[in-house]
Short mmCIF file of C-alpha atoms in Angstrom, two decimals:
data_model
loop_
_atom_site.label_atom_id
_atom_site.label_comp_id
_atom_site.label_asym_id
_atom_site.label_seq_id
_atom_site.Cartn_x
_atom_site.Cartn_y
_atom_site.Cartn_z
CA MET A 1 103.09 83.06 -67.41
CA MET A 2 102.53 86.73 -68.17
CA THR A 3 105.10 87.53 -65.49
CA ILE A 4 107.75 85.48 -67.31
CA ILE A 5 106.88 87.06 -70.66
CA TRP A 6 107.09 90.55 -69.19
CA SER A 7 110.42 89.74 -67.52
CA LEU A 8 111.91 88.40 -70.78
CA LEU A 9 110.63 91.40 -72.72
CA LYS A 10 112.09 93.74 -70.12
CA HIS A 11 115.52 92.09 -70.33
CA ASN A 12 115.51 91.99 -74.13
CA GLY A 13 113.63 95.19 -74.89
CA LYS A 14 116.69 97.22 -75.86
CA PRO A 15 117.99 94.94 -78.67
CA ILE A 16 114.46 94.42 -79.99
CA THR A 17 113.84 98.16 -80.04
CA ALA A 18 117.25 98.84 -81.57
CA TYR A 19 116.63 96.51 -84.50
CA ALA A 20 113.09 97.81 -85.03
CA ILE A 21 114.09 101.49 -84.94
CA GLY A 22 117.33 100.99 -86.87
CA THR A 23 115.70 99.18 -89.79
CA SER A 24 112.80 101.63 -89.80
CA LEU A 25 115.11 104.64 -89.98
CA TYR A 26 116.94 103.00 -92.89
CA LEU A 27 113.61 102.52 -94.71
CA LEU A 28 112.62 106.11 -93.96
CA MET A 29 115.92 107.39 -95.34
CA LEU A 30 115.49 105.42 -98.57
CA ALA A 31 111.89 106.57 -98.94
CA ALA A 32 112.85 110.20 -98.34
CA LEU A 33 115.66 110.02 -100.91
CA TYR A 34 113.58 108.13 -103.47
CA PRO A 35 111.97 111.18 -105.21
CA SER A 36 115.27 113.00 -105.71
CA MET A 37 117.04 109.83 -106.88
CA MET A 38 114.31 109.18 -109.45
CA LYS A 39 114.32 112.80 -110.61
CA SER A 40 118.09 112.90 -111.11
CA GLY A 41 118.35 109.39 -112.56
CA LEU A 42 121.38 108.82 -110.35
CA LEU A 43 120.14 105.51 -108.92
CA GLU A 44 119.46 103.90 -112.28
CA ALA A 45 122.84 105.06 -113.60
CA LYS A 46 124.62 103.61 -110.58
CA LEU A 47 122.81 100.28 -110.87
CA GLN A 48 123.46 99.98 -114.59
CA ALA A 49 127.17 100.52 -113.93
CA LEU A 50 127.38 97.59 -111.50
CA PRO A 51 128.31 94.08 -112.70
CA PRO A 52 125.28 91.80 -113.21
CA GLU A 53 126.68 89.35 -110.64
CA VAL A 54 126.59 92.03 -107.94
CA LEU A 55 123.01 92.96 -108.80
CA LYS A 56 121.94 89.32 -108.68
CA ALA A 57 123.69 88.84 -105.34
CA PHE A 58 121.67 91.72 -103.86
CA GLN A 59 118.58 90.40 -105.68
CA TYR A 60 117.97 93.43 -107.88
CA ASP A 61 115.62 92.07 -110.54
CA LYS A 62 115.30 95.46 -112.22
CA VAL A 63 117.65 98.42 -112.63
CA THR A 64 115.34 100.76 -114.54
CA GLY A 65 111.73 101.84 -114.35
CA PHE A 66 111.30 102.24 -110.60
CA ASP A 67 107.62 103.20 -110.55
CA ASN A 68 107.20 102.75 -106.83
CA VAL A 69 109.42 103.11 -103.79
CA LEU A 70 108.82 99.41 -103.11
CA ASP A 71 110.60 98.66 -106.40
CA LEU A 72 113.66 100.24 -104.83
CA LEU A 73 113.19 98.59 -101.43
CA GLY A 74 112.69 95.18 -103.04
CA GLY A 75 116.43 95.05 -103.75
CA ASN A 76 117.85 97.66 -101.40
CA TYR A 77 116.30 96.27 -98.22
CA TYR A 78 114.03 93.28 -98.71
CA GLY A 79 116.63 91.29 -100.62
CA LEU A 80 119.99 90.24 -99.22
CA ILE A 81 120.02 92.97 -96.54
CA PHE A 82 116.76 91.78 -95.00
CA GLN A 83 117.95 88.17 -95.01
CA ILE A 84 121.07 89.12 -93.06
CA ILE A 85 119.20 91.39 -90.64
CA ALA A 86 116.50 88.78 -89.99
CA SER A 87 119.12 86.10 -89.35
CA LEU A 88 121.19 88.22 -86.96
CA PHE A 89 118.12 89.56 -85.17
CA LEU A 90 116.61 86.15 -84.43
CA LEU A 91 119.91 84.40 -83.78
CA SER A 92 120.86 86.93 -81.12
CA LEU A 93 117.39 86.92 -79.59
CA ALA A 94 117.22 83.11 -79.38
CA ALA A 95 120.64 83.12 -77.75
CA ARG A 96 119.53 85.69 -75.17
CA LEU A 97 116.28 83.88 -74.42
CA LEU A 98 117.51 80.28 -74.16
CA ALA A 99 121.09 79.50 -75.14
CA ARG A 100 122.70 82.05 -72.83
CA PRO A 101 120.52 81.32 -69.76
CA ILE A 102 121.32 77.62 -70.16
CA ASP A 103 125.02 78.32 -70.66
CA ASN A 104 125.52 80.65 -67.67
CA GLY A 105 123.10 78.87 -65.30
CA GLU A 106 120.62 81.74 -65.17
CA LEU A 107 117.81 79.39 -66.16
CA ILE A 108 118.09 77.60 -62.79
CA LEU A 109 116.78 80.78 -61.13
CA TYR A 110 113.62 80.62 -63.21
CA LEU A 111 113.13 76.88 -62.69
CA ALA A 112 113.76 77.21 -58.95
CA ALA A 113 110.69 79.43 -58.78
CA PRO A 114 107.24 77.92 -59.41
CA ILE A 115 107.94 78.01 -63.15
CA THR A 116 107.96 74.91 -65.32
CA ARG A 117 109.97 74.25 -68.46
CA HIS A 118 106.71 74.34 -70.40
CA GLN A 119 105.98 77.85 -69.17
CA TYR A 120 109.47 79.16 -69.82
CA THR A 121 109.73 77.68 -73.32
CA ALA A 122 106.26 78.91 -74.26
CA SER A 123 107.15 82.37 -72.93
CA ALA A 124 110.35 82.44 -74.99
CA MET A 125 108.37 81.50 -78.10
CA ILE A 126 105.82 84.25 -77.47
CA VAL A 127 108.60 86.81 -76.96
CA MET A 128 110.20 85.75 -80.26
CA MET A 129 106.87 86.27 -82.02
CA ILE A 130 106.26 89.61 -80.31
CA ALA A 131 109.74 90.80 -81.31
CA SER A 132 109.21 89.73 -84.94
CA THR A 133 105.83 91.44 -85.02
CA CYS A 134 107.26 94.66 -83.57
CA LEU A 135 110.00 94.74 -86.23
CA VAL A 136 107.48 94.38 -89.06
CA LEU A 137 104.99 96.84 -87.53
CA PHE A 138 107.68 99.50 -87.06
CA ASN A 139 108.79 99.05 -90.68
CA THR A 140 105.20 99.23 -91.92
CA PHE A 141 104.41 102.33 -89.88
CA VAL A 142 107.47 104.18 -91.20
CA LEU A 143 106.62 103.33 -94.81
CA LEU A 144 103.05 104.53 -94.28
CA LEU A 145 104.40 107.79 -92.82
CA ALA A 146 106.59 108.22 -95.90
CA ASP A 147 103.60 107.55 -98.14
CA TRP A 148 101.53 110.17 -96.33
CA PHE A 149 104.08 112.94 -95.81
CA VAL A 150 106.92 112.61 -98.36
CA ALA A 151 106.09 114.21 -101.68
CA GLY A 152 106.69 111.92 -104.64
CA VAL A 153 106.43 108.71 -102.64
CA SER A 154 103.49 106.53 -103.58
CA ILE A 155 103.11 103.09 -102.02
CA ASP A 156 100.57 100.58 -103.26
CA GLY A 157 98.71 99.31 -100.21
CA MET A 158 98.22 95.72 -101.38
CA THR A 159 101.86 95.38 -102.37
CA LEU A 160 102.93 96.66 -98.96
CA VAL A 161 100.61 94.17 -97.26
CA ARG A 162 102.06 91.30 -99.30
CA PHE A 163 105.61 92.32 -98.39
CA GLN A 164 104.99 92.74 -94.69
CA VAL A 165 102.82 89.65 -94.19
CA ASN A 166 105.34 87.48 -96.04
CA ALA A 167 108.20 89.06 -94.06
CA LEU A 168 106.39 88.41 -90.77
CA PHE A 169 105.77 84.74 -91.51
CA LEU A 170 109.40 84.37 -92.60
CA LEU A 171 110.53 85.81 -89.26
CA TYR A 172 108.20 83.45 -87.39
CA ALA A 173 109.69 80.47 -89.23
CA ILE A 174 113.32 81.53 -88.67
CA GLY A 175 112.52 82.34 -85.04
CA GLY A 176 111.14 78.86 -84.47
CA PHE A 177 114.26 77.30 -85.99
CA THR A 178 116.74 79.41 -84.01
CA LEU A 179 114.85 78.78 -80.77
CA PHE A 180 114.85 75.04 -81.43
CA VAL A 181 118.62 74.98 -81.99
CA ALA A 182 119.10 77.04 -78.81
CA THR A 183 117.42 74.26 -76.81
CA LEU A 184 119.83 71.61 -78.06
CA PHE A 185 123.11 72.79 -76.55
CA ASP A 186 124.49 74.00 -73.24
CA ASP A 187 127.09 76.13 -75.03
CA GLU A 188 125.72 79.45 -76.35
CA ARG A 189 128.49 79.81 -78.94
CA ARG A 190 127.85 76.35 -80.33
CA ALA A 191 124.12 76.95 -80.65
CA PHE A 192 124.73 80.32 -82.28
CA SER A 193 127.29 78.96 -84.75
CA ILE A 194 125.19 75.97 -85.84
CA ALA A 195 121.98 77.96 -86.35
CA GLY A 196 123.97 80.76 -87.97
CA GLY A 197 125.72 78.31 -90.27
CA VAL A 198 122.40 76.95 -91.53
CA LEU A 199 121.06 80.46 -92.18
CA VAL A 200 124.26 81.56 -93.93
CA LEU A 201 124.01 78.46 -96.12
CA SER A 202 120.43 79.43 -96.97
CA ILE A 203 121.58 82.90 -98.00
CA VAL A 204 124.41 81.45 -100.13
CA LEU A 205 121.99 79.06 -101.83
CA THR A 206 119.63 81.95 -102.63
CA ILE A 207 122.49 83.99 -104.11
CA GLY A 208 123.78 81.02 -106.06
CA ALA A 209 120.34 80.30 -107.50
CA GLY A 210 120.17 83.82 -108.90
CA LEU A 211 123.54 83.71 -110.63
CA SER A 212 122.57 81.20 -113.31
CA GLU A 213 119.49 79.42 -114.58
CA LYS A 214 121.40 76.15 -114.26
CA MET A 215 121.75 76.84 -110.54
CA ASP A 216 118.08 77.64 -110.00
CA TRP A 217 117.57 74.34 -108.16
CA MET A 218 119.61 75.72 -105.26
CA ARG A 219 116.78 77.99 -104.16
CA TYR A 220 114.74 74.98 -103.04
CA GLY A 221 117.25 74.39 -100.26
CA SER A 222 116.79 77.90 -98.86
CA ILE A 223 113.99 79.20 -96.68
CA PHE A 224 114.50 82.63 -98.25
CA SER A 225 113.10 81.32 -101.53
CA LEU A 226 109.73 81.63 -99.78
CA PHE A 227 110.18 85.43 -99.76
CA ASN A 228 110.44 86.33 -103.44
CA THR A 229 110.49 90.12 -103.76
CA GLN A 230 109.90 90.18 -107.51
CA GLN A 231 106.79 88.03 -107.22
CA LEU A 232 105.57 90.16 -104.32
CA LEU A 233 106.00 93.32 -106.40
CA GLU A 234 104.18 91.85 -109.37
CA GLY A 235 101.48 90.13 -107.36
CA THR A 236 102.36 86.81 -108.97
CA GLY A 237 103.54 83.55 -107.47
CA ASP A 238 102.02 81.41 -104.76
CA LEU A 239 101.90 83.73 -101.77
CA PHE A 240 99.42 81.62 -99.83
CA LEU A 241 101.46 78.49 -100.52
CA HIS A 242 104.58 80.22 -99.24
CA LEU A 243 102.75 81.44 -96.13
CA SER A 244 101.42 77.93 -95.52
CA ILE A 245 104.91 76.40 -95.80
CA LEU A 246 106.38 79.06 -93.49
CA THR A 247 103.58 78.42 -90.99
CA GLY A 248 104.34 74.70 -91.12
CA ILE A 249 108.05 75.33 -90.57
CA SER A 250 107.31 77.60 -87.62
CA LEU A 251 104.93 75.13 -85.99
CA PHE A 252 107.28 72.21 -86.52
CA PHE A 253 110.35 73.85 -84.97
CA ASN A 254 108.41 75.48 -82.14
CA ALA A 255 106.82 72.14 -81.27
CA SER A 256 110.24 70.45 -81.51
CA ALA A 257 111.74 73.06 -79.19
CA PHE A 258 108.88 72.63 -76.74
CA LEU A 259 109.04 68.82 -76.65
CA GLY A 260 112.81 68.51 -76.86
CA PHE A 261 113.54 70.99 -74.09
CA ARG A 262 111.06 69.22 -71.82
CA LYS A 263 112.97 65.94 -72.04
CA ARG A 264 116.60 67.04 -72.09
CA SER A 265 118.82 67.22 -69.02
CA LEU A 266 120.45 70.50 -68.16
CA SER A 267 124.04 70.79 -66.97
CA ILE A 268 123.34 73.67 -64.62
#
């Protein structure tokens, strides 16, 4: 099975690397600019000038008193931006690993060899997890570099761990869901649009929940409510409960993908 995993990684290495490096460079840029933005007060002035609805949409829970670069990143990256990046990253990867090979008949080449559906599906799951882990590790490494070498940047280690562990488990859960949807259809575009529609709905529900206290119930319909940046910054909330729920979601959809793909007929 290692041969299949290596082959899938080789074919999908470029997009995985592009997302990991691209997001890491964005984090590095923000970290490098953080000291000068805090010194000039430009960031706080800009944020205070924005309408409250815009700030809530991007999940900025604070616009003053940025004591740590993670306070800035909590809204500028790990809020709405991270939700969109995570969704696009895992949607495209699931499509490349399963939906597209089913759609164009490429999967028949794998199954014609001494490779079973179990082996291929398990390999695709492992590649999804490896890709998610690489994205988080790259981001973590860049932030640690900024902490070590950029003057004026101070990152609390435990807060960084909370952010990255929660982000990793969120990626695992979304990856399991997107892979499961990719096993359901022969048409890549249909699989992409259905999984993408669910994730976009989750993002909309998260935004809607932040716009009004009366709409707070909407967050319970979104997986992104399990990645609360304000609670992660403050060290409050039920992190272990959120990680447990994300683990359950990941296991459920991965198991569903494994069992469902074994039984379905392929039009190839």
